[in-house]
PDB file of C-alpha atoms in Angstrom:
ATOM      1  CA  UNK I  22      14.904 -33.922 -12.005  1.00 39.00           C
ATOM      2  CA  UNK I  23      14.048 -36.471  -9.435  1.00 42.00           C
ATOM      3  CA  UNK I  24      11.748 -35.331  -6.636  1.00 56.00           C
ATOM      4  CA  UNK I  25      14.426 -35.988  -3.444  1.00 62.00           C
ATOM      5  CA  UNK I  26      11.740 -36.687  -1.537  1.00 62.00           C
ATOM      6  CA  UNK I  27       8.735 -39.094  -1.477  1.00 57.00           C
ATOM      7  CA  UNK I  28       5.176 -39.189   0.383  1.00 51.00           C
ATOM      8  CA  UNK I  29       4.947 -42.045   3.178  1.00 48.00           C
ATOM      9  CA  UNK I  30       1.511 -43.829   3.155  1.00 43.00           C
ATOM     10  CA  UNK I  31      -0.747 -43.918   6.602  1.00 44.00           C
ATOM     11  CA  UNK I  32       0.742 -46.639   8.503  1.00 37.00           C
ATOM     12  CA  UNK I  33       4.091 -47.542   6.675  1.00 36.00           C
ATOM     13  CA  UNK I  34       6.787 -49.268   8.903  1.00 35.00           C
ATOM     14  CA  UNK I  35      10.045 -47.233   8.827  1.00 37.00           C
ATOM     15  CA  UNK I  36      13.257 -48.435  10.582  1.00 37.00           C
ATOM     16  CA  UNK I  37      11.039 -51.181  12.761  1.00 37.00           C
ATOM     17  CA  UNK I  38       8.941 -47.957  13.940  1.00 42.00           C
ATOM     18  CA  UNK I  39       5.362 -47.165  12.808  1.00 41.00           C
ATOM     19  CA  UNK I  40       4.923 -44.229  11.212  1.00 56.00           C
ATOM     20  CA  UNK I  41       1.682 -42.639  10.583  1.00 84.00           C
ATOM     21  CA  UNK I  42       0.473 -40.283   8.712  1.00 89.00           C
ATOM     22  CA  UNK I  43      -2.993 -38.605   8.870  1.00 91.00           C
ATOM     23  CA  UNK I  44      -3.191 -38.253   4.865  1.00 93.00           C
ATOM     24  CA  UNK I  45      -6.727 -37.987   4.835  1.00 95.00           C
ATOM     25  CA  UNK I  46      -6.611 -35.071   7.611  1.00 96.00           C
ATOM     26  CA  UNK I  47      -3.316 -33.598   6.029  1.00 96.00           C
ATOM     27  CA  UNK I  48      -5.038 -33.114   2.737  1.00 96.00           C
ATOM     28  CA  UNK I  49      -8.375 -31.561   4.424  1.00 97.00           C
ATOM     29  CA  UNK I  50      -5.958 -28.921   6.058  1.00 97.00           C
ATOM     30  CA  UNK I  51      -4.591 -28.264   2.803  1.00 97.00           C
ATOM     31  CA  UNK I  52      -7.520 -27.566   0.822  1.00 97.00           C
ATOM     32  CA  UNK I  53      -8.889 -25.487   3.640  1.00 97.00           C
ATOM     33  CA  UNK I  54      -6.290 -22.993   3.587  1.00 97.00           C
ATOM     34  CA  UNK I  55      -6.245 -23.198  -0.607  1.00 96.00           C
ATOM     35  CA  UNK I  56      -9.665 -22.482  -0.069  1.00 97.00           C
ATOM     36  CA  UNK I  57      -9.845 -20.441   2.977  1.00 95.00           C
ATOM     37  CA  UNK I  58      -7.149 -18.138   1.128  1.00 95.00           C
ATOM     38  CA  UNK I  59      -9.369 -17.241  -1.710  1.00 96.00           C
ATOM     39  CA  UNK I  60     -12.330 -16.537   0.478  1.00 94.00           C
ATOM     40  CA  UNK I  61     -10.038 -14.049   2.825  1.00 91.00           C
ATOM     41  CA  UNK I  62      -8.859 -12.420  -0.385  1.00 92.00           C
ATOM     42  CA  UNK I  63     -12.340 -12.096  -1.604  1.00 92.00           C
ATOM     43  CA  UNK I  64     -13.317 -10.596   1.931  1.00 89.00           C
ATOM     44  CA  UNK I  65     -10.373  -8.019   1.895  1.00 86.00           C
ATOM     45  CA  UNK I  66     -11.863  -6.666  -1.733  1.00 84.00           C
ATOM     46  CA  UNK I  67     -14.917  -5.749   0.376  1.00 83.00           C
ATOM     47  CA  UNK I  68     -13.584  -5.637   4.329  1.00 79.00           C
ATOM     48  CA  UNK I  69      -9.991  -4.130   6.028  1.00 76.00           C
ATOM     49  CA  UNK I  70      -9.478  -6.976   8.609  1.00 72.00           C
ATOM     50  CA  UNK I  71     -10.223  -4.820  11.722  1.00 72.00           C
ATOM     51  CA  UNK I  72      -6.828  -4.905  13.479  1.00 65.00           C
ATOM     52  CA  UNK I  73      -4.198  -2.268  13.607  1.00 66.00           C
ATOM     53  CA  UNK I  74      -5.085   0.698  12.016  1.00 71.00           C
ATOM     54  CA  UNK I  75      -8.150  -0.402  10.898  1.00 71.00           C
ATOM     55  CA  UNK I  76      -9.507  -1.522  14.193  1.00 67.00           C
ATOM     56  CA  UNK I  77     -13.138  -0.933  15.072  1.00 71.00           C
ATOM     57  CA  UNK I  78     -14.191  -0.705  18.597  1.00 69.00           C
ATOM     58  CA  UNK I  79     -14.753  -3.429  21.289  1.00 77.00           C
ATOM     59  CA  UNK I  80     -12.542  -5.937  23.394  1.00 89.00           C
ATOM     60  CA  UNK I  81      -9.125  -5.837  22.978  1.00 88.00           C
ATOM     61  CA  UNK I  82      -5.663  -7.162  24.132  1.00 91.00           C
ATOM     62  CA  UNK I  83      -2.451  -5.440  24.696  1.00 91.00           C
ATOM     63  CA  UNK I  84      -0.151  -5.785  21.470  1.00 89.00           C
ATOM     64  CA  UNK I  85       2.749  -7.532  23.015  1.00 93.00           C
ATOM     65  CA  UNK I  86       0.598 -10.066  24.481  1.00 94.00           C
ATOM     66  CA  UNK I  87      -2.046 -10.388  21.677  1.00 94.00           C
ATOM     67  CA  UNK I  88       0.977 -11.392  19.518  1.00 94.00           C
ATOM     68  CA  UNK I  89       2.824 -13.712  21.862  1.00 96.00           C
ATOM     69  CA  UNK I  90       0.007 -15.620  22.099  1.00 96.00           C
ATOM     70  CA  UNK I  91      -1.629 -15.571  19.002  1.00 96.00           C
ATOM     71  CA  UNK I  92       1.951 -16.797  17.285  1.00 96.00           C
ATOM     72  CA  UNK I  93       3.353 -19.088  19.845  1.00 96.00           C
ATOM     73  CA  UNK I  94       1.440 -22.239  18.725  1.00 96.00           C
ATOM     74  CA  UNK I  95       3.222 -22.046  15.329  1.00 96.00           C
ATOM     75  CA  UNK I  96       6.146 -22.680  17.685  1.00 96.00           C
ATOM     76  CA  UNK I  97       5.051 -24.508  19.870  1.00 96.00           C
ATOM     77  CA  UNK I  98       2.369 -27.125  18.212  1.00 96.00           C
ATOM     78  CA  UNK I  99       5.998 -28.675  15.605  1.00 94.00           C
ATOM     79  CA  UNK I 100       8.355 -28.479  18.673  1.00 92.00           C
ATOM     80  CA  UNK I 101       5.609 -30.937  20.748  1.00 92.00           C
ATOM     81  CA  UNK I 102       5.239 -32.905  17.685  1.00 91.00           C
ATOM     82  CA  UNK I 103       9.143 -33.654  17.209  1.00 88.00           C
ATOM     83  CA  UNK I 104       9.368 -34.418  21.225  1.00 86.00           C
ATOM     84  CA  UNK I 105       7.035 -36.922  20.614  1.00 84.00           C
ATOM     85  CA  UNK I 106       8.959 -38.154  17.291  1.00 74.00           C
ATOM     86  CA  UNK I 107      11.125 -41.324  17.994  1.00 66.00           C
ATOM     87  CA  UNK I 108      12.718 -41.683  14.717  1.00 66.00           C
ATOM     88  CA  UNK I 109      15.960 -40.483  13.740  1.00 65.00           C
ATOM     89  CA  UNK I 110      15.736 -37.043  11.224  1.00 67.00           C
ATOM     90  CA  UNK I 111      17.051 -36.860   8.358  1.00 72.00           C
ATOM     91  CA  UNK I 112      19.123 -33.948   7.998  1.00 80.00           C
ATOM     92  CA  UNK I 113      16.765 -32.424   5.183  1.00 80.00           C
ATOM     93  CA  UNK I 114      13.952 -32.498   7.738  1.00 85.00           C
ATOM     94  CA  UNK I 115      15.201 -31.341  10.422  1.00 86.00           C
ATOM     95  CA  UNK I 116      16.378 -28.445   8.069  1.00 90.00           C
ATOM     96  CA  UNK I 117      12.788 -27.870   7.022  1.00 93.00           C
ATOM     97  CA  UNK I 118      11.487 -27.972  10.530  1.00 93.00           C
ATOM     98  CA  UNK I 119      13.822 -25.711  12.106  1.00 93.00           C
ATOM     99  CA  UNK I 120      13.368 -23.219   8.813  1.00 95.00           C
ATOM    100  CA  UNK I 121       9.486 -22.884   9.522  1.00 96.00           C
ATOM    101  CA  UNK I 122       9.822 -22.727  13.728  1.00 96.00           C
ATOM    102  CA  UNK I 123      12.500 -19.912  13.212  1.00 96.00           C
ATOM    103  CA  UNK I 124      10.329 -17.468  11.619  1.00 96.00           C
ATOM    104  CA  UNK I 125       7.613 -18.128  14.324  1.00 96.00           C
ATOM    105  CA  UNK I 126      10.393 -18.175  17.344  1.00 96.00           C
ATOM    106  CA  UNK I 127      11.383 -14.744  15.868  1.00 96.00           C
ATOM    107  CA  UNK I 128       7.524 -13.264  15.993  1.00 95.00           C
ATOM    108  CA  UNK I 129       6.693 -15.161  19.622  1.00 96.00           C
ATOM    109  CA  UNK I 130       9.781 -14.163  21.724  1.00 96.00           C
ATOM    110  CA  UNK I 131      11.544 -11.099  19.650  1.00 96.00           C
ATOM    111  CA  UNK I 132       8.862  -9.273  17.949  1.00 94.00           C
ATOM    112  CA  UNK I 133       6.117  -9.690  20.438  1.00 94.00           C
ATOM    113  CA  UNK I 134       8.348  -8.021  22.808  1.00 93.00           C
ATOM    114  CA  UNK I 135       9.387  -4.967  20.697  1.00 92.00           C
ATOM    115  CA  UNK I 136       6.306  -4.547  19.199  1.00 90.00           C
ATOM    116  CA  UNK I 137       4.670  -0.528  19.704  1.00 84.00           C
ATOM    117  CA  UNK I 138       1.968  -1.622  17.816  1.00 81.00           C
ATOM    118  CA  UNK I 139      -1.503  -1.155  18.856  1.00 84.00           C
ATOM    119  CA  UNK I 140      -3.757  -3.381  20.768  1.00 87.00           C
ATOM    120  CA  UNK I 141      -5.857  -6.288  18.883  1.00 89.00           C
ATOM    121  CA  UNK I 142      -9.282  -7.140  18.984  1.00 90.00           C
ATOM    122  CA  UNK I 143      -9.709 -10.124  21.087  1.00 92.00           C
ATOM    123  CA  UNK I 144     -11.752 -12.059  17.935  1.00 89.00           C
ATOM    124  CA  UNK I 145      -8.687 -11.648  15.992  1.00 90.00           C
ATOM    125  CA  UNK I 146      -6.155 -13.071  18.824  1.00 93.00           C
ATOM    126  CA  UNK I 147      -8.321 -15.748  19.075  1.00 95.00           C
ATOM    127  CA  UNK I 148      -8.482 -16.603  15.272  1.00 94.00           C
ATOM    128  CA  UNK I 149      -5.101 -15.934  14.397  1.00 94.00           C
ATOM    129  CA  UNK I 150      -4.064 -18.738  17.517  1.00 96.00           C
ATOM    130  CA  UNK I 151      -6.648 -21.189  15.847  1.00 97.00           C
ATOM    131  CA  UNK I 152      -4.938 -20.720  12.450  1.00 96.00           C
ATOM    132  CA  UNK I 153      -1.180 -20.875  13.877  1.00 97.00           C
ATOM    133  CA  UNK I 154      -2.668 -24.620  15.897  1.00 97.00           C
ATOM    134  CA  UNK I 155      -4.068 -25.894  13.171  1.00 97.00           C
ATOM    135  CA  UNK I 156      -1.260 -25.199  10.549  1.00 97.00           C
ATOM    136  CA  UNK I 157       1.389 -25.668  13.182  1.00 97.00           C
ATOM    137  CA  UNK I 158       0.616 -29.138  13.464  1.00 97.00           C
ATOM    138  CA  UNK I 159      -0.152 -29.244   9.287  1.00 97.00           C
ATOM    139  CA  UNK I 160       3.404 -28.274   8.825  1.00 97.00           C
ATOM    140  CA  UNK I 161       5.070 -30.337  11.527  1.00 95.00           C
ATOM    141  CA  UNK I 162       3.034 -33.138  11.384  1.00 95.00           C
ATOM    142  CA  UNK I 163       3.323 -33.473   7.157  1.00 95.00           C
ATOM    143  CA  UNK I 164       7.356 -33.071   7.549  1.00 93.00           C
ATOM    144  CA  UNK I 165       7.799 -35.584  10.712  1.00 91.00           C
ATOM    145  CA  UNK I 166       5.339 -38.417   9.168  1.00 89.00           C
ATOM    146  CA  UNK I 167       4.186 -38.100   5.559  1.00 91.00           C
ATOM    147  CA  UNK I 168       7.378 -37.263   3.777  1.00 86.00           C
ATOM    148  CA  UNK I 169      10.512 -39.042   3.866  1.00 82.00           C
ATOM    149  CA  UNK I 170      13.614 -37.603   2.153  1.00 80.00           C
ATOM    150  CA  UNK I 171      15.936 -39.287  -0.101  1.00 81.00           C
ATOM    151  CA  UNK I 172      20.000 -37.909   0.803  1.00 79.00           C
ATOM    152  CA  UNK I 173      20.189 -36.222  -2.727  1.00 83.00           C
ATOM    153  CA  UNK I 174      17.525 -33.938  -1.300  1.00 81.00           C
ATOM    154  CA  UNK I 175      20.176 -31.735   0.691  1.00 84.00           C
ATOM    155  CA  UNK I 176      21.886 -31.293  -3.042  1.00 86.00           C
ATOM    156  CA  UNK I 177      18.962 -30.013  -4.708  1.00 90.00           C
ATOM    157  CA  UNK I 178      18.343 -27.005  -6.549  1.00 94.00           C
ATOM    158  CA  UNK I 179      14.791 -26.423  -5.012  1.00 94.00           C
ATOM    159  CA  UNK I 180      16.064 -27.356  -1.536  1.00 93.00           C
ATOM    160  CA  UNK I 181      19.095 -24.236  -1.905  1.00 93.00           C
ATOM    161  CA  UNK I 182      16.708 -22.107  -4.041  1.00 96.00           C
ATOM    162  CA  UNK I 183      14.211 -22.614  -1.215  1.00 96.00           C
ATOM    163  CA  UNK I 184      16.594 -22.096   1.911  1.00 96.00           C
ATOM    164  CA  UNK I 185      18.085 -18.549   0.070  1.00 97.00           C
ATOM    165  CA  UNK I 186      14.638 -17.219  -0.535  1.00 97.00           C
ATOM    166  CA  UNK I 187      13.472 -18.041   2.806  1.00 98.00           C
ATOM    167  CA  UNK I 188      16.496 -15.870   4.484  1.00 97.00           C
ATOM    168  CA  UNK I 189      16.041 -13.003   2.115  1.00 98.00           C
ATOM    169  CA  UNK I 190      12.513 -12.557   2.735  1.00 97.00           C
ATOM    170  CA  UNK I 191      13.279 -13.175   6.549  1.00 97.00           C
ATOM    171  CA  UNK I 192      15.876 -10.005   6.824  1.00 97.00           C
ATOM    172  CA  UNK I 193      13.705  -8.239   5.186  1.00 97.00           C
ATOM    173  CA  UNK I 194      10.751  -8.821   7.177  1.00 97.00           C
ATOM    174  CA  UNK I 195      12.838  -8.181  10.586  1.00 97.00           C
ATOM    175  CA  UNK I 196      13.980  -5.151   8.904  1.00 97.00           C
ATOM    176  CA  UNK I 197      10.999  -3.128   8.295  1.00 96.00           C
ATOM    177  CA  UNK I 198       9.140  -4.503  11.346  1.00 94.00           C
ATOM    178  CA  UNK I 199      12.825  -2.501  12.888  1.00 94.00           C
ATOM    179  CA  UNK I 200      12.063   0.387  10.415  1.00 94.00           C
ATOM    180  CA  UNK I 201       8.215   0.548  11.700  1.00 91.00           C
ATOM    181  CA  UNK I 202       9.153   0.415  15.370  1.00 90.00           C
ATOM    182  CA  UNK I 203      11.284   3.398  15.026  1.00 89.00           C
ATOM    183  CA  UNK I 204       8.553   5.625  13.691  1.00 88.00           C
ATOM    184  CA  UNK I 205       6.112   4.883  16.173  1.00 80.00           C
ATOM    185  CA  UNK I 206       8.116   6.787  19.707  1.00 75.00           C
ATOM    186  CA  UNK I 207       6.271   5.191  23.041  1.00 68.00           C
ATOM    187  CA  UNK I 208       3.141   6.474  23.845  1.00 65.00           C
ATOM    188  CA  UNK I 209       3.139   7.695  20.252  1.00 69.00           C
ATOM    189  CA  UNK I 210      -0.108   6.764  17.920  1.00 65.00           C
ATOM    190  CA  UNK I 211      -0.446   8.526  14.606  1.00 75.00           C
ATOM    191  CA  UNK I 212       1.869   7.426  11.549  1.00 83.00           C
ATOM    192  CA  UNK I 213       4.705   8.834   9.903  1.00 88.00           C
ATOM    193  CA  UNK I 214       6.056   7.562   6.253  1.00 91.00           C
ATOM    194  CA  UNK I 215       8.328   4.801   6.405  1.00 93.00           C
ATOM    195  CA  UNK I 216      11.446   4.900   4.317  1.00 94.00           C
ATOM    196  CA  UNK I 217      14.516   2.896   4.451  1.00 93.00           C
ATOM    197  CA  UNK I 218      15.255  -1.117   3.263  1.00 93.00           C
ATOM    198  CA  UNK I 219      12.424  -2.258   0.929  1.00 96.00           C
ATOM    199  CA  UNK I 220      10.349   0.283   1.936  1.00 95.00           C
ATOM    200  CA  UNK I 221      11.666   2.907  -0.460  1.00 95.00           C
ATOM    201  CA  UNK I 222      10.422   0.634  -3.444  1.00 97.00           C
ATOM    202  CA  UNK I 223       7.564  -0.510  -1.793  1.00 97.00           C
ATOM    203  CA  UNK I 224       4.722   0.170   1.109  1.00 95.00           C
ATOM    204  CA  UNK I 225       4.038  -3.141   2.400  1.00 94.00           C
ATOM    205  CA  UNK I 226       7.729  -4.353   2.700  1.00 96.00           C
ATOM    206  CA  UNK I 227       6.795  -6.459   6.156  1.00 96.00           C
ATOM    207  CA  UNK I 228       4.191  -8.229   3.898  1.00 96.00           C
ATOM    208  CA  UNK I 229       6.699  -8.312   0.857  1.00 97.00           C
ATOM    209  CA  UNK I 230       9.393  -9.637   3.648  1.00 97.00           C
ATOM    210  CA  UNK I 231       7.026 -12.576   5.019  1.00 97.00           C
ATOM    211  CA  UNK I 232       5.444 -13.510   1.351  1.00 97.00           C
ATOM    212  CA  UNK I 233       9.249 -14.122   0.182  1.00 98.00           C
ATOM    213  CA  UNK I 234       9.835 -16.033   3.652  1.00 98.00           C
ATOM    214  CA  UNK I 235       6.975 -19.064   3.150  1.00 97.00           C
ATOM    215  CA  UNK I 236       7.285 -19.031  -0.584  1.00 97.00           C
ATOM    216  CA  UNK I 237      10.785 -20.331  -0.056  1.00 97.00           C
ATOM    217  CA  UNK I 238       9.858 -22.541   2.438  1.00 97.00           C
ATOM    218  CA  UNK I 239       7.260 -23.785   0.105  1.00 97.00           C
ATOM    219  CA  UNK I 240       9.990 -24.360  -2.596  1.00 97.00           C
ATOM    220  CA  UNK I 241      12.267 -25.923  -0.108  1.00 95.00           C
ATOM    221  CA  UNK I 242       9.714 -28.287   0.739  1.00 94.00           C
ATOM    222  CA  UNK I 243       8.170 -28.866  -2.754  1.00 94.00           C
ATOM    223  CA  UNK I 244       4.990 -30.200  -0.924  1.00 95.00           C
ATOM    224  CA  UNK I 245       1.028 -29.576  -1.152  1.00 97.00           C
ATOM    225  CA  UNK I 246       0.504 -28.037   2.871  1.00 97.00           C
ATOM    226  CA  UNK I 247       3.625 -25.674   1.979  1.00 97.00           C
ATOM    227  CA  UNK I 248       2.408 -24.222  -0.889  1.00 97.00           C
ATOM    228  CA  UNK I 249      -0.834 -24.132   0.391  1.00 98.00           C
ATOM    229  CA  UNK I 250       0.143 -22.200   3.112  1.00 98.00           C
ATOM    230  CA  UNK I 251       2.270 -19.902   0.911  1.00 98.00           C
ATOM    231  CA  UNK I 252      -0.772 -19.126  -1.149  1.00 98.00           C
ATOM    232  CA  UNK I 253      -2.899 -18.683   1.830  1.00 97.00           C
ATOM    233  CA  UNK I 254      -0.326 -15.871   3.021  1.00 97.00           C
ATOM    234  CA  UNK I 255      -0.309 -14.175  -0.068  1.00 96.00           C
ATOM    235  CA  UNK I 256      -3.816 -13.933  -0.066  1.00 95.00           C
ATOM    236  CA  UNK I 257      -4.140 -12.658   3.646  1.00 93.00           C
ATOM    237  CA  UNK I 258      -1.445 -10.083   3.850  1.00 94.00           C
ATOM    238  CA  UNK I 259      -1.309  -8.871   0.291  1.00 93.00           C
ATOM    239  CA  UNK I 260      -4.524  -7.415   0.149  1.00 92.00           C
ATOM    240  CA  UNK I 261      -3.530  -5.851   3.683  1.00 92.00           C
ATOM    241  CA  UNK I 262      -0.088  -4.366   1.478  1.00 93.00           C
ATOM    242  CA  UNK I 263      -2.811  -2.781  -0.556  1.00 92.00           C
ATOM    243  CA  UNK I 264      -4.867  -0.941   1.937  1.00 91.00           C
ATOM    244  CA  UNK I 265      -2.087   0.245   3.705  1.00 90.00           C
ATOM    245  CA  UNK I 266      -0.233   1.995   0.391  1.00 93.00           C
ATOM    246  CA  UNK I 267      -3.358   3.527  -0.175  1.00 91.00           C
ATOM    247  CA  UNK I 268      -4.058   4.650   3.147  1.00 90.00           C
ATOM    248  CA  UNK I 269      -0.614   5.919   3.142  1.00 91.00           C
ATOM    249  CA  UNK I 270      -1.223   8.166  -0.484  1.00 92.00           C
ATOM    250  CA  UNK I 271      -4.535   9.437   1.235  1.00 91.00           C
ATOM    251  CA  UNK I 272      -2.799  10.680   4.735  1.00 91.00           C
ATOM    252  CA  UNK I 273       0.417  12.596   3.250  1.00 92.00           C
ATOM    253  CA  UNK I 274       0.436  14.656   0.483  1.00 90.00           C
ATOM    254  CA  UNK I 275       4.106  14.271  -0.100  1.00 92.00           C
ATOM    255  CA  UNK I 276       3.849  10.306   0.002  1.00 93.00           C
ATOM    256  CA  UNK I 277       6.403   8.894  -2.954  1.00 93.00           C
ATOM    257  CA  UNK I 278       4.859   8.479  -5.906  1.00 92.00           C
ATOM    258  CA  UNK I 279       7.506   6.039  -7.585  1.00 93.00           C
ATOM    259  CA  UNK I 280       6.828   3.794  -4.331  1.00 96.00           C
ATOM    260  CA  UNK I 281       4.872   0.450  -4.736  1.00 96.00           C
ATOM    261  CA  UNK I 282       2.456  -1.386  -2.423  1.00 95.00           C
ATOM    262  CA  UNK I 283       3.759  -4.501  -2.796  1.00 96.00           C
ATOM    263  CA  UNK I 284       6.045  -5.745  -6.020  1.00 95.00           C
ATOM    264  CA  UNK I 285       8.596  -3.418  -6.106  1.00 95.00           C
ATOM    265  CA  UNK I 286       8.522  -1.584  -9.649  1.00 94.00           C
ATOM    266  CA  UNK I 287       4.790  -3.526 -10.481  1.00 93.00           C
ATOM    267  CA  UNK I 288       1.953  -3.726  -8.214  1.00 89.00           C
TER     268      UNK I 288
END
């Protein structure tokens, strides 16, 4: 099977306009989340990341505006970089593009708004708003200059295989994050066993639901900063998946046993 698509080399002339491509940078970004992903993991076998129900005391922001802010760069960083884009998108692109700025136009204008959740340590605004700048611009900049796709791309197995998994994992993410919101009544703090969707096989089905989402994308975009940034998520929010199913086993006695943390039927 022919790739579909093809890399484009710093400073290659397309269509009489110069395109370039910050390889050098695009690959750093890369490896750091490759790398930055094991090192979380490794941290969450030791650590809870100290934000929701595992927060520890000390500055915090309101949830609705913690997570507005923290997520709108992933929105915001691609839709700068494509105003600033002069040449004509291919349709597989623009495709791509619009796949990745969904999920994140979803979390910065629906879900921060809805959200009950509880308020977030001001360190972990602030790092989770670094992360979504600096792979905002990884992901937009990589599709809009380093990659140029061939038109058998849109007819490609990966591309479909890609798009379906993305939109699975996407209901199912907006679903439980629904499912969550309606345990949780306002000015209502403790926790109450989820059921309903994916979260009568499994625990973490928000984590499940956004794991599914960028390993599609990854698929659909069959590059190195996709997969990269799929792996990265697995290793962030899985462990997360984890704690919560056993912090769920340890608060109610009647918790389902049959029930997962994160792989329905597995793990």
């Amino acid at each position: 099977m022919s790739s579909g698509c093809t890399y484009i080399s710093n400073s290659t002339v397309l269509s009489g306009e110069l395109m370039e491509c910050k390889e050098n940078l695009v690959l750093f970004l890369s490896w750091g989340l490759l790398l930055g992903g094991v090192a979380y993991l490794l941290r969450q076998m030791r650590h809870h990341t100290p934000y929701g129900r595992y927060a520890e005391a000390g500055p915090s922001c309101p949830s609705r505006p913690a997570w507005f802010l923290q997520e709108l760069p992933s929105f915001l960083v691609p839709l700068l970089l494509d105003r600033l884009h002069q040449q004509r998108h291919h349709l597989g692109r623009t495709l791509l593009l619009c796949t990745f700025t969904l999920h994140y136009f979803q979390r910065t204008f629906i879900y921060a708004f809805l959200t009950r959740g509880r308020p977030v340590p001001v360190s972990v605004v602030l790092s989770a708003a670094i992360f979504c700048s600096m792979n905002g611009f990884l992901q937009g900049h990589f599709l809009l200059h380093c990659v140029q796709f061939e038109d058998s791309w849109l007819a490609d197995v990966r591309l479909t295989a890609g798009f379906v998994l993305f939109a699975v994992g996407l209901l199912i993410n907006v679903h439980s994050d629904h499912v969550l919101r309606r345990l949780r009544t306002p000015g209502h703090t403790g926790y109450k066993i989820p059921h309903g969707g994916m979260f009568e096989f499994v625990s973490g089905a928000n984590f499940l639901g956004e794991i599914l989402e960028w390993s599609g994308y990854a698929v659909a975009t069959w590059s190195f900063p996709s997969f990269a940034f799929a792996f990265f998520t697995i290793c962030s929010i899985g462990p997360r998946a984890l704690h919560h199913h056993a912090d769920y086993r340890r608060r109610f006695e009647d918790y389902p046993r049959s029930r997962k943390a994160l792989i329905p039927f597995i793990l």
